Coordinates of C-alpha atoms in Angstrom, one line a residue:
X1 CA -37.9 -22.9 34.4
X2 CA -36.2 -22.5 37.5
X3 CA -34.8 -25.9 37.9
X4 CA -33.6 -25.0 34.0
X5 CA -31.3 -22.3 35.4
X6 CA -30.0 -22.9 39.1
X7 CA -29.4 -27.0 39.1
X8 CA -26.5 -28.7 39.0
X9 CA -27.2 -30.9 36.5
X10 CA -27.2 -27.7 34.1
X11 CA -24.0 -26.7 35.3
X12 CA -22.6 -30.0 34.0
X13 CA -24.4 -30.0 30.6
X14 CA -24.3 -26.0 29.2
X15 CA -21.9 -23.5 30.2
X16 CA -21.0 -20.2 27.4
X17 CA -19.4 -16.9 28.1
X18 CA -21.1 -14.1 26.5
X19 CA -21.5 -10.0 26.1
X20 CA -24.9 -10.6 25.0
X21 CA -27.7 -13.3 25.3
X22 CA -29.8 -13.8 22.7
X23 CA -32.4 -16.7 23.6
X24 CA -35.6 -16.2 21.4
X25 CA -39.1 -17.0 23.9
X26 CA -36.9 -17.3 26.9
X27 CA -39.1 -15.5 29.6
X28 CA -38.5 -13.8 32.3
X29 CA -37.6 -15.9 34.6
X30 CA -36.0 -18.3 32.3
X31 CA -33.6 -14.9 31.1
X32 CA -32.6 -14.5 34.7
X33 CA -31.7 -17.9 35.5
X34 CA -29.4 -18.5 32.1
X35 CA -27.5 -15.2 33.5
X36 CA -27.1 -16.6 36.9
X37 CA -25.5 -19.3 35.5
X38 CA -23.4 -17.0 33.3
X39 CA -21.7 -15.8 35.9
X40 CA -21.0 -18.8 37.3
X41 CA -18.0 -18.7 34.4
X42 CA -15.5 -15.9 33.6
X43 CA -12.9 -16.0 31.0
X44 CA -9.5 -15.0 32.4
X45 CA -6.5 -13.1 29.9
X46 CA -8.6 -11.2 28.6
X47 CA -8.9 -7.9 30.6
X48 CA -11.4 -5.6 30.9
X49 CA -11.9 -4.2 27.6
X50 CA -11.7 -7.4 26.0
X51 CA -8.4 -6.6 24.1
X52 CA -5.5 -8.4 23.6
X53 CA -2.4 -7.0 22.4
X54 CA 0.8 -7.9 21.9
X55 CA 2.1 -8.8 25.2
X56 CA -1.2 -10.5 25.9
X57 CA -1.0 -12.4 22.6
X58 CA 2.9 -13.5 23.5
X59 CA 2.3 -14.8 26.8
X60 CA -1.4 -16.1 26.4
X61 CA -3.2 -16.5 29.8
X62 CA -6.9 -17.4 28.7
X63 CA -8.6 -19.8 30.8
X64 CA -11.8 -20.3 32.3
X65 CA -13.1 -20.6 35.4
X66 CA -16.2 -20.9 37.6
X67 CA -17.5 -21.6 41.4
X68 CA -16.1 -24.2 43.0
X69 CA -18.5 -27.3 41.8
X70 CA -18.7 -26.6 38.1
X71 CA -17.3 -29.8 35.8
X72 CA -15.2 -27.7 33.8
X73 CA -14.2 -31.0 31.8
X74 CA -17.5 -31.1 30.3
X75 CA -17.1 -27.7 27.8
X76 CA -16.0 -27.8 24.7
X77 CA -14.4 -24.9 23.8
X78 CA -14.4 -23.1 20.3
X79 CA -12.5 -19.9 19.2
X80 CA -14.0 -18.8 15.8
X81 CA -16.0 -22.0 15.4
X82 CA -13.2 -24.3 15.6
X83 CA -12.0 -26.2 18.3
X84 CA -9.7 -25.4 21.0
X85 CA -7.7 -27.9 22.9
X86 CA -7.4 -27.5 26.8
X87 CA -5.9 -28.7 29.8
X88 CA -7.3 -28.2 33.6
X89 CA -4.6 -26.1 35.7
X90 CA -5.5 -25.2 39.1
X91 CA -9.0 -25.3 39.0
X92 CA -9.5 -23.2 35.5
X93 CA -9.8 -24.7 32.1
X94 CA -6.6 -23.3 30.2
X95 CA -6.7 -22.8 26.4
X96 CA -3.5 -24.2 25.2
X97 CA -2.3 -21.1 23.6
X98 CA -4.2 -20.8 20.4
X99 CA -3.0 -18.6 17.3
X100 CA -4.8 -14.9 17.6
X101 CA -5.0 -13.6 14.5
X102 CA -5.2 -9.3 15.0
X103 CA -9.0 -8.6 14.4
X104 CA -12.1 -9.7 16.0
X105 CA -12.9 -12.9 17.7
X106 CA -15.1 -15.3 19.4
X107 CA -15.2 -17.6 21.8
X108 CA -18.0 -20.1 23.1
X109 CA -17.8 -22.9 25.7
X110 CA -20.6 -25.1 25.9
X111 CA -21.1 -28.5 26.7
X112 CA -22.2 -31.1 24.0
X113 CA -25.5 -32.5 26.4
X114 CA -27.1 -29.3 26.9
X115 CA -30.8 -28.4 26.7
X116 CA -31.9 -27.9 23.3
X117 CA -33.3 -24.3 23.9
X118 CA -30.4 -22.9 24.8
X119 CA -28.4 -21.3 21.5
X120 CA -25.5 -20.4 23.6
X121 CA -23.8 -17.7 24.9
X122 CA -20.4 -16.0 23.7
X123 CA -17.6 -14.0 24.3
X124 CA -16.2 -11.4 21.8
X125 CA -12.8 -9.9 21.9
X126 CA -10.4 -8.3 19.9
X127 CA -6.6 -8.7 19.1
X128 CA -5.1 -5.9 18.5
X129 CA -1.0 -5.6 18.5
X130 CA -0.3 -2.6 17.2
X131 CA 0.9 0.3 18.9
X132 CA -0.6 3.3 18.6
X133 CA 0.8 6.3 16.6
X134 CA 2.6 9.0 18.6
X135 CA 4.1 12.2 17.0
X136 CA 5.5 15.4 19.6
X137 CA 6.4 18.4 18.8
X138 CA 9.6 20.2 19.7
X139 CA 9.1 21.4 23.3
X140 CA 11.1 24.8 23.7
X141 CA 12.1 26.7 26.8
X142 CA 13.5 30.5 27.4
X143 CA 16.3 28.6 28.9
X144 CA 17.4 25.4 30.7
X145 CA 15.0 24.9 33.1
X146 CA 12.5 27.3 32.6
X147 CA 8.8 26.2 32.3
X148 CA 8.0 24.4 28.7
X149 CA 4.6 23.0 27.2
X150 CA 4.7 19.4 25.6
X151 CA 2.6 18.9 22.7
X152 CA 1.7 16.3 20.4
X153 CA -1.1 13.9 18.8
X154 CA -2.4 10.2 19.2
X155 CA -4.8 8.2 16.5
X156 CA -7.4 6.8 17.7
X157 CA -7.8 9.2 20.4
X158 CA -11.1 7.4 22.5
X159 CA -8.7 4.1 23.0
X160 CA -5.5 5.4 23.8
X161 CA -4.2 7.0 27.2
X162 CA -1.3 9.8 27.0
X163 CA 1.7 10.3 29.6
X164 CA 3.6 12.9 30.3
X165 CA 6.4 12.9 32.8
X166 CA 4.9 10.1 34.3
X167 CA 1.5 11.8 34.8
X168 CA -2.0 11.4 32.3
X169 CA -2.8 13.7 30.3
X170 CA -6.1 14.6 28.6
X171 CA -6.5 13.6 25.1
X172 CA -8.8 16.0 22.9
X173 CA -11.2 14.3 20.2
X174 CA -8.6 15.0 17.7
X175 CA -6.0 13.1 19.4
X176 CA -4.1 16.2 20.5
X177 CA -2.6 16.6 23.9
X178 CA -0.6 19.7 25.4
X179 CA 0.9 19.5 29.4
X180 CA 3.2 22.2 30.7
X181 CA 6.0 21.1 32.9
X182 CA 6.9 24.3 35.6
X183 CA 10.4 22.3 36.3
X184 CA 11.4 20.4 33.6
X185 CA 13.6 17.3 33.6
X186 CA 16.4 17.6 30.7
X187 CA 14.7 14.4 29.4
X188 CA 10.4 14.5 29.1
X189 CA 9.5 10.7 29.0
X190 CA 6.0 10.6 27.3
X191 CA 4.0 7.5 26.8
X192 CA 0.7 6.6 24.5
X193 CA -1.2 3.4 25.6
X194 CA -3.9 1.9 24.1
X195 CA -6.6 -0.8 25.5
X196 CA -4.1 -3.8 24.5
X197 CA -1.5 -2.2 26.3
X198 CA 0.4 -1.7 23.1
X199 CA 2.5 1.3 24.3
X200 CA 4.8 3.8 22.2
X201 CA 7.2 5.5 23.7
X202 CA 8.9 8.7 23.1
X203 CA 10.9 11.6 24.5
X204 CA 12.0 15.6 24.5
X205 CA 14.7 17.3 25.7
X206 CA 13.5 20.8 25.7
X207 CA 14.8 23.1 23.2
X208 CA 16.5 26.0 24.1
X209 CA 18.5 28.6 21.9
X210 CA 22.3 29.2 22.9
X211 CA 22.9 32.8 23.3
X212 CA 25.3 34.6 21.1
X213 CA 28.3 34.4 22.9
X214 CA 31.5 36.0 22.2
X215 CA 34.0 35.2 25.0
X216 CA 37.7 35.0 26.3
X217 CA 39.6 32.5 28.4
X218 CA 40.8 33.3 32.3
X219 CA 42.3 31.3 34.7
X220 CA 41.3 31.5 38.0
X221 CA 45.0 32.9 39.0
X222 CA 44.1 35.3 36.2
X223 CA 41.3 36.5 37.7
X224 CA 42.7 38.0 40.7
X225 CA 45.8 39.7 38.6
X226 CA 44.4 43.4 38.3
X227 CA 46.7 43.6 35.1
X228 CA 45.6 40.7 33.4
X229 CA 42.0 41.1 34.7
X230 CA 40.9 44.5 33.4
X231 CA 41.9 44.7 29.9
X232 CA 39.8 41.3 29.8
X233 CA 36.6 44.1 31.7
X234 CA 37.7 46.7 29.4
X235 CA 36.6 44.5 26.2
X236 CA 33.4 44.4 28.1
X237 CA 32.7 47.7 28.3
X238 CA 33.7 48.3 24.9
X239 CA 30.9 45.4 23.9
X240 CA 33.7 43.4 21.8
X241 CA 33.0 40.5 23.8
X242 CA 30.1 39.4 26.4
X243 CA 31.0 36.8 28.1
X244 CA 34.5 35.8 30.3
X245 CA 35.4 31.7 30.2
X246 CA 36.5 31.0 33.9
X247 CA 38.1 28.3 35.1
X248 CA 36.4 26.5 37.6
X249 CA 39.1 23.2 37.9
X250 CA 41.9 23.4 35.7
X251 CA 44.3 21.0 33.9
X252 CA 46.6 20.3 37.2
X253 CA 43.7 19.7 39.0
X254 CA 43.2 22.8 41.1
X255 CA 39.1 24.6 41.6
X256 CA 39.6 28.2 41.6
X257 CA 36.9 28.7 44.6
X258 CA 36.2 27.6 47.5
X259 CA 34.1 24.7 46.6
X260 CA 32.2 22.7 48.8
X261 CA 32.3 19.2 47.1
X262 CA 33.4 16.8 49.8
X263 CA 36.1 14.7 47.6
X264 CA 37.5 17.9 46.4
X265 CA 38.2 19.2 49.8
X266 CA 39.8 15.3 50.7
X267 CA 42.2 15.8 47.9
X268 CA 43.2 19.3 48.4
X269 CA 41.7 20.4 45.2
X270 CA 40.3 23.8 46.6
X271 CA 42.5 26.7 46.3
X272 CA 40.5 29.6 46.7
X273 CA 41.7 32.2 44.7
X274 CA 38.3 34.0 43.6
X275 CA 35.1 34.3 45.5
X276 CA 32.4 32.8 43.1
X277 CA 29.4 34.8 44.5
X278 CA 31.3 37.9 44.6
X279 CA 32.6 37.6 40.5
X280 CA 29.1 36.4 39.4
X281 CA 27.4 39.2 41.1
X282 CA 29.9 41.7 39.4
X283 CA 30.2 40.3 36.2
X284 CA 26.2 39.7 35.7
X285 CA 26.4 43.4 37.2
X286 CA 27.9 44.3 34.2
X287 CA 25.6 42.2 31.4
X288 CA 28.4 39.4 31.2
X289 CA 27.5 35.8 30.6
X290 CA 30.4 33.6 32.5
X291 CA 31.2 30.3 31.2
X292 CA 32.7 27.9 33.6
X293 CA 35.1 25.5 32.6
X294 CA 36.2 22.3 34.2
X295 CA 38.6 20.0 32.5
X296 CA 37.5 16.7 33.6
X297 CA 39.4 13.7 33.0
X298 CA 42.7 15.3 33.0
X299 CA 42.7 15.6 36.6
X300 CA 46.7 15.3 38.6
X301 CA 45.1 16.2 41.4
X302 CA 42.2 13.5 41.7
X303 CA 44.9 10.9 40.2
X304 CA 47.4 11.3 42.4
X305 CA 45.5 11.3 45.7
X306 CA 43.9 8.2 44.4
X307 CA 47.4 6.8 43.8
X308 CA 48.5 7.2 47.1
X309 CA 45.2 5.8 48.6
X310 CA 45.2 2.5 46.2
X311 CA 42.1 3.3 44.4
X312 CA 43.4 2.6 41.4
X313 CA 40.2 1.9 39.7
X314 CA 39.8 5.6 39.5
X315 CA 42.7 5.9 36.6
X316 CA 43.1 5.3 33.3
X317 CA 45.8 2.0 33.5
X318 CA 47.7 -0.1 31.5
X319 CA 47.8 -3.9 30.8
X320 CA 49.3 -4.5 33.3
X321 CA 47.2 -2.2 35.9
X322 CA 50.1 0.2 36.6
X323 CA 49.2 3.7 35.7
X324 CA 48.8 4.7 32.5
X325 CA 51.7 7.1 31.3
X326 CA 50.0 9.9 29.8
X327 CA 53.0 11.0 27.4
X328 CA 54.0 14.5 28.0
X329 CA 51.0 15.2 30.5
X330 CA 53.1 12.4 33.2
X331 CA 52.2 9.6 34.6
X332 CA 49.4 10.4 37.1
X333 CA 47.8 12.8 34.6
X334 CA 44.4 11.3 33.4
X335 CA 41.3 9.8 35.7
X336 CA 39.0 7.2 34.1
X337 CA 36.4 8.7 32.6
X338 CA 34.4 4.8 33.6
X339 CA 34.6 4.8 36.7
X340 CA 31.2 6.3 38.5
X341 CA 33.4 8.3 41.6
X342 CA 35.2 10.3 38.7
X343 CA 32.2 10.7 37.1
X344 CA 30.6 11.8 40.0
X345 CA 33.2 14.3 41.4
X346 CA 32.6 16.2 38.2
X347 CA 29.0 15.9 37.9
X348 CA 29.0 17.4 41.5
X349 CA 31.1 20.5 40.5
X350 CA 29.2 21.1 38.1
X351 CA 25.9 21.1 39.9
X352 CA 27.2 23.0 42.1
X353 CA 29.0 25.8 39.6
X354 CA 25.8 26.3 38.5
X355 CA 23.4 26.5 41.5
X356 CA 26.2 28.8 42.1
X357 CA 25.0 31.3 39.1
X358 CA 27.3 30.3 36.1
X359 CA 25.5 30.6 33.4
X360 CA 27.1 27.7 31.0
X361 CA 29.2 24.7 32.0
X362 CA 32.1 23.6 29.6
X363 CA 33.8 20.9 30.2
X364 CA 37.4 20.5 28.7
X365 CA 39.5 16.8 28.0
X366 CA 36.4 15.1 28.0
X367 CA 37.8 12.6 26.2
X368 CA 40.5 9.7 27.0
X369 CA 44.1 9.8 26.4
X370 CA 45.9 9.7 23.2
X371 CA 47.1 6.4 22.8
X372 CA 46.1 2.3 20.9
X373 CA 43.1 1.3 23.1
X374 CA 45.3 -1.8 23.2
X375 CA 47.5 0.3 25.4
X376 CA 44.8 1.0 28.0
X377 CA 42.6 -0.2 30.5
X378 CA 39.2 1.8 31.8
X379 CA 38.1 -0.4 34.9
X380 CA 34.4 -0.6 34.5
X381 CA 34.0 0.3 31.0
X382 CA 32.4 -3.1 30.7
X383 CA 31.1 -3.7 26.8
X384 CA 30.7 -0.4 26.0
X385 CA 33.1 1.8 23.5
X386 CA 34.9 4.9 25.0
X387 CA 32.9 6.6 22.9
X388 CA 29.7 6.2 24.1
X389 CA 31.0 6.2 27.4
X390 CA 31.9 9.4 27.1
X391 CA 28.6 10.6 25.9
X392 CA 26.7 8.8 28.4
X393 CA 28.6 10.9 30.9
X394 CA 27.7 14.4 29.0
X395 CA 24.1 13.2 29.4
X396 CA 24.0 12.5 33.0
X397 CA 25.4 16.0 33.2
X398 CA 22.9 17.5 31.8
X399 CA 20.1 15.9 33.4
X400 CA 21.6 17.4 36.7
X401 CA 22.5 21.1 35.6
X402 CA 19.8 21.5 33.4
X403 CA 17.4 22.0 36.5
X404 CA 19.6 24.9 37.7
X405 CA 19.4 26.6 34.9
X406 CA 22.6 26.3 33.2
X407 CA 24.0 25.8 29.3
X408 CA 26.1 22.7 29.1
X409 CA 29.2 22.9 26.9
X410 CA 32.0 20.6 25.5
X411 CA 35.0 21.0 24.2
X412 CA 36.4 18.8 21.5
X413 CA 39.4 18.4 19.5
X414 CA 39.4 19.4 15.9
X415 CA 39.9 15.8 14.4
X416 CA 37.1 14.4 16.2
X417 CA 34.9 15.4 13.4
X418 CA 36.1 12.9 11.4
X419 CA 38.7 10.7 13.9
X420 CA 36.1 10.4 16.8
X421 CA 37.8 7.0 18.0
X422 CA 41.1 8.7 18.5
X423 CA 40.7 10.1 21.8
X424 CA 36.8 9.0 22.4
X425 CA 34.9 12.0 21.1
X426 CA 32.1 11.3 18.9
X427 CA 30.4 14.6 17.8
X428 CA 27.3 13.6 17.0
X429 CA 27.0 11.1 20.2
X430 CA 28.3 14.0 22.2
X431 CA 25.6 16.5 20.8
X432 CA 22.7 15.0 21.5
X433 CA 23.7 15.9 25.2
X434 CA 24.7 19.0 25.4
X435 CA 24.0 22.6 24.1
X436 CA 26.6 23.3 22.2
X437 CA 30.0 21.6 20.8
X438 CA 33.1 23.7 21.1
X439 CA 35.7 22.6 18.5
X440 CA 39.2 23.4 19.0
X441 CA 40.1 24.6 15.4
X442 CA 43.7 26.3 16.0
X443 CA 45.2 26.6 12.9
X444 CA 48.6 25.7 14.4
X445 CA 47.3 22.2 15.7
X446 CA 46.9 21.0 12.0
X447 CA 48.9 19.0 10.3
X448 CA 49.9 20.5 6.8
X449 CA 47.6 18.7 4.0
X450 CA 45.0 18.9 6.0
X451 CA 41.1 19.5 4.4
X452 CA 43.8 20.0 1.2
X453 CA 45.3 23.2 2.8
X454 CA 49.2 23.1 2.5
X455 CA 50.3 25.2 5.5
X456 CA 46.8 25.4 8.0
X457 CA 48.6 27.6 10.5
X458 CA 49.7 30.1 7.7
X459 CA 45.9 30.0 6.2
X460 CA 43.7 30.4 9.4
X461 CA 40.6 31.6 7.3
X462 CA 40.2 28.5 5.3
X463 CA 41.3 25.3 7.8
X464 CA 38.7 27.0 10.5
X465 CA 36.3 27.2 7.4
X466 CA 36.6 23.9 6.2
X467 CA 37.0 22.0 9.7
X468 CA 33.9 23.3 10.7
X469 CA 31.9 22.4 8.1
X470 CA 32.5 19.1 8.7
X471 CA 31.2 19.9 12.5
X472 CA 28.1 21.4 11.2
X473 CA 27.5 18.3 9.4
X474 CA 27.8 16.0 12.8
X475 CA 25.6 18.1 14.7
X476 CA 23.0 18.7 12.2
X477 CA 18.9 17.5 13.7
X478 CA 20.6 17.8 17.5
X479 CA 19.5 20.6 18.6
X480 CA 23.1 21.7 19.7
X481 CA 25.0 25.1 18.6
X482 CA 28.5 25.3 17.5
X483 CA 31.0 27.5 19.1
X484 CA 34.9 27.4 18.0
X485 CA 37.5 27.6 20.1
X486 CA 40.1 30.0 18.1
X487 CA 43.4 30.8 18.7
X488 CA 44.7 34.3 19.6
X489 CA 48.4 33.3 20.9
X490 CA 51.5 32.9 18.2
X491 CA 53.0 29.2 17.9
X492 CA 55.0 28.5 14.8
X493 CA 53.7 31.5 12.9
X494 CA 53.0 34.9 13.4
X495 CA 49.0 35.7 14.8
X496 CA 48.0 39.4 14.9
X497 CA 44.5 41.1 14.7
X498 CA 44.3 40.2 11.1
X499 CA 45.2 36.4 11.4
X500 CA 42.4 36.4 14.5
X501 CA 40.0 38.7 12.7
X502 CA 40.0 35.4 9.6
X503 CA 38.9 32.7 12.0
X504 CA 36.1 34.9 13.5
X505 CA 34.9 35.7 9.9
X506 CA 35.6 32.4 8.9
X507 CA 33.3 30.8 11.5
X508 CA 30.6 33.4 10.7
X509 CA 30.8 32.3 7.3
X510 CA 29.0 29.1 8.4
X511 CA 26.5 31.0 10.8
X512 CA 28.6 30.5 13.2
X513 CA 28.8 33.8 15.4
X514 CA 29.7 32.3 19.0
X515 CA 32.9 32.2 19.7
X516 CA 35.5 31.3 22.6
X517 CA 39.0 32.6 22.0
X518 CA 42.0 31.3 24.2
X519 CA 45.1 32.5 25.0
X520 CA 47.2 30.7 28.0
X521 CA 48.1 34.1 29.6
X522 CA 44.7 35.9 28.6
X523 CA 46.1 38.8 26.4
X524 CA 43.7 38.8 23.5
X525 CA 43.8 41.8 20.6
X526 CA 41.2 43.5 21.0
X527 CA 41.9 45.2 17.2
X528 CA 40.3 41.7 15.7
X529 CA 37.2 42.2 17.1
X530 CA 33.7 44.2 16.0
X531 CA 32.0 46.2 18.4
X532 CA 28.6 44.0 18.7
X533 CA 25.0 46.1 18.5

């Protein structure tokens, strides 16, 4: 018997991979020489559960090989009882990619002048190309970047291994799965893999509820007027509004404190007029949410230094690669929202605005400028649309502010509900990034015949009502709040406490109880608004 198992002779005539031997009246001895020669041979491609899936199946690696010695020629190899053709490659005997059906299969390799005893020996495997089944659960948080639990549930629990984050998870026998995150990114990547290595992939943002908010524009060089400063407090105190907007850069350009961003200090872009620590501290002092706003991409400042320094890549341009002329902003009035240093100069603000303690970020003219796109030129747009550009940039903000703690806001114009090519602003793009969406509804910026309303800026209660609808309907299954800009300044028509009072009950009217109202010198009525409980 021992000749039977160990020569080379055998080597040459019989050769089957197998999970099991089955070899009726073999003894002993007889058993252990057939499983010396078994592993002799290994089947390659299959891995070490013995399942395929659909990567495995798409780039086919099974082979066979054996000690150095073995005639490999000699098997003939069967899949399912049907031959296989094959081709020696480096040593191994390479099936030449067979069809794998999904289900159970097996494979034998034997050669034709083997001993008659021996039945054989064979490999079982499975294909299996389907991924597995991953549902999660909304993940919710106090408040960006506050600790939050992922849950959700697998099929086929024993077979399929969970990731979190980047980090495995347990799996319970019911195929649920919980992991709580201390420091969450704005984006939880979770991944379900099964013994194919058939993976599904999914992903939460974690959910967290927008305050109410009911607040009112100032300027940075408002801020340090006593006069236009404390009727502003004195709202405050008399709880008709709870949160202040501050400007933290403004349309020329200009950041209000003493910022510590290197390009804004290389284009003289600090100005210093109110000590950021020193209002946070008061203002939180006093219960006050403060919303920072930086308008982004109209930026003279940034586009004028880059001008001068022939980095021209950093402006929105014309055919013909001049600067673009913005209209009645001027010519050195708009950065390219494409180019990564732009983006990047206001990402940094704003990570640094809210390390800083302010509790939301909004960013203003996040859009392009008005204009054909046949008109203008954003160096390294590349294939994408302004559009998603635009979003993509929201995004990135997020995943950077988030972590500090902070709300992240934008501000959109009114016809981008339903125009969002015009100036690059697609609502429902932009609110799957940020927190909220905050429409600029004034009733004296519509055209008459808009949403069927003859005169919008003589009927404030109906064009907010109707224009935000449409709003409600882009961000609907986001996750993002709604809060309205409205208009508490006189253009055209007449606007007291009455005409202010309509928009606020107009936007309430949809559930819409945030608000932001703005008024270029920051005298607001304080007769339009409720005291809130």
């Amino acid at each position: 018997m021992r000749g039977h198992g160990s020569g080379p002779s055998t080597r040459r005539r019989f050769a089957v991979i197998s999970l099991c031997l089955v070899i009726p009246g073999c003894t002993a001895l007889g058993a252990f020489a057939l499983e010396s020669l078994s592993r002799q041979l290994r089947v390659e491609g299959l891995g070490s559960e013995g399942v395929l899936g659909r990567s495995g199946v798409a780039n086919s690696r099974l082979a066979i090989a054996a000690k150095e010695g073995t005639n490999l020629a000699e098997l003939e190899v069967r899949l399912d009882g049907k031959p296989v053709r094959t081709h020696l490659a480096g040593g191994r005997l390479v099936l030449d990619a067979p069809a794998l059906a999904e289900g159970r299969h097996d494979m034998t390799a034997e050669s034709p002048s083997g001993l008659p005893f021996l039945r054989g020996i064979s490999r079982t495997f499975t294909v299996d190309t389907t991924a597995p089944k991953l549902r999660l659960s909304d993940a919710r948080a106090k408040k960006p970047g506050a600790p939050v639990t992922v849950r959700g549930r697998v099929e086929d629990a024993g077979r399929v291994k969970v990731s979190v984050a980047g980090a495995d998870v347990s799996v319970g026998d019911d195929g649920t799965f919980s992991q709580r995150l201390e420091q969450p990114p704005d984006r939880i990547d979770v991944a379900a893999t099964d013994a194919g290595g058939n993976v599904t992939r999914g992903h939460v943002s974690p959910a967290v509820r927008y305050p109410l908010t009911r607040a009112a524009h100032l300027t940075s060089i408002g801020w340090t007027s006593r006069a236009v400063r404390e009727p502003i407090l004195q709202l405050v105190r008399e709880k008709k509004i709870n949160a202040i907007q501050l400007d933290i850069k403004d349309e020329s350009g200009e950041i209000g404190y003493d910022s510590k961003v290197p390009l804004a200090r290389e284009i003289g872009a600090v100005k210093a007029r109110y000590d950021a620590r020193a209002v946070l501290d008061e203002l939180h002092g006093m219960g006050v949410r403060v919303v920072g706003r930086i308008v982004a991409f109209r930026d003279p400042v940034l586009a004028e230094a880059s001008y001068r320094q022939g980095k021209d890549h950093r402006l929105v341009q014309a055919p013909d690669g001049s600067p673009y002329d913005g209209g009645h902003y001027g010519r050195l009035s708009f950065t390219n929202f494409a180019d990564p240093e732009v983006r990047r100069y206001n990402i940094d603000l704003a990570v640094e605005a809210a390390k800083l303690g302010f509790d939301d970020i909004l960013y203003d003219y996040v859009r392009r400028p008005d204009g054909k796109l046949s008109t203008l030129r954003f160096p390294g747009l590349g294939n994408r649309t302004p559009e998603a550009s635009i979003a993509e940039f929201v995004g990135d903000t997020r995943r950077r502010i988030r972590p500090e703690g902070a709300y992240l806001g934008a501000s959109v114009y009114g016809i981008a509900a339903t125009r969002p090519a015009e100036i690059a602003q697609d609502i429902s793009a932009i609110a799957q990034h940020a927190d909220y969406i905050a429409p600029m509804v004034y009733p004296s910026h519509w055209a008459a015949g808009e949403y069927g309303v003859a005169s919008p800026n003589a009927s404030p209660y109906a064009i907010v009502n109707r224009s935000l609808a449409d709003f409600a309907h882009q961000v609907k299954g986001t996750g993002a709040t709604i809060v309205p800009w409205l208009q508490d300044f006189s253009l055209g028509v007449h606007y007291g406490p009455g005409e202010v009072a309509d928009q606020i009950r107009a936007a309430a009217g949809g559930g819409m109880n945030s608000f932001l109202l703005w008024n270029a010198g920051a005298r607001y009525q304080g007769a339009a608004l409720t005291t809130m409980r």
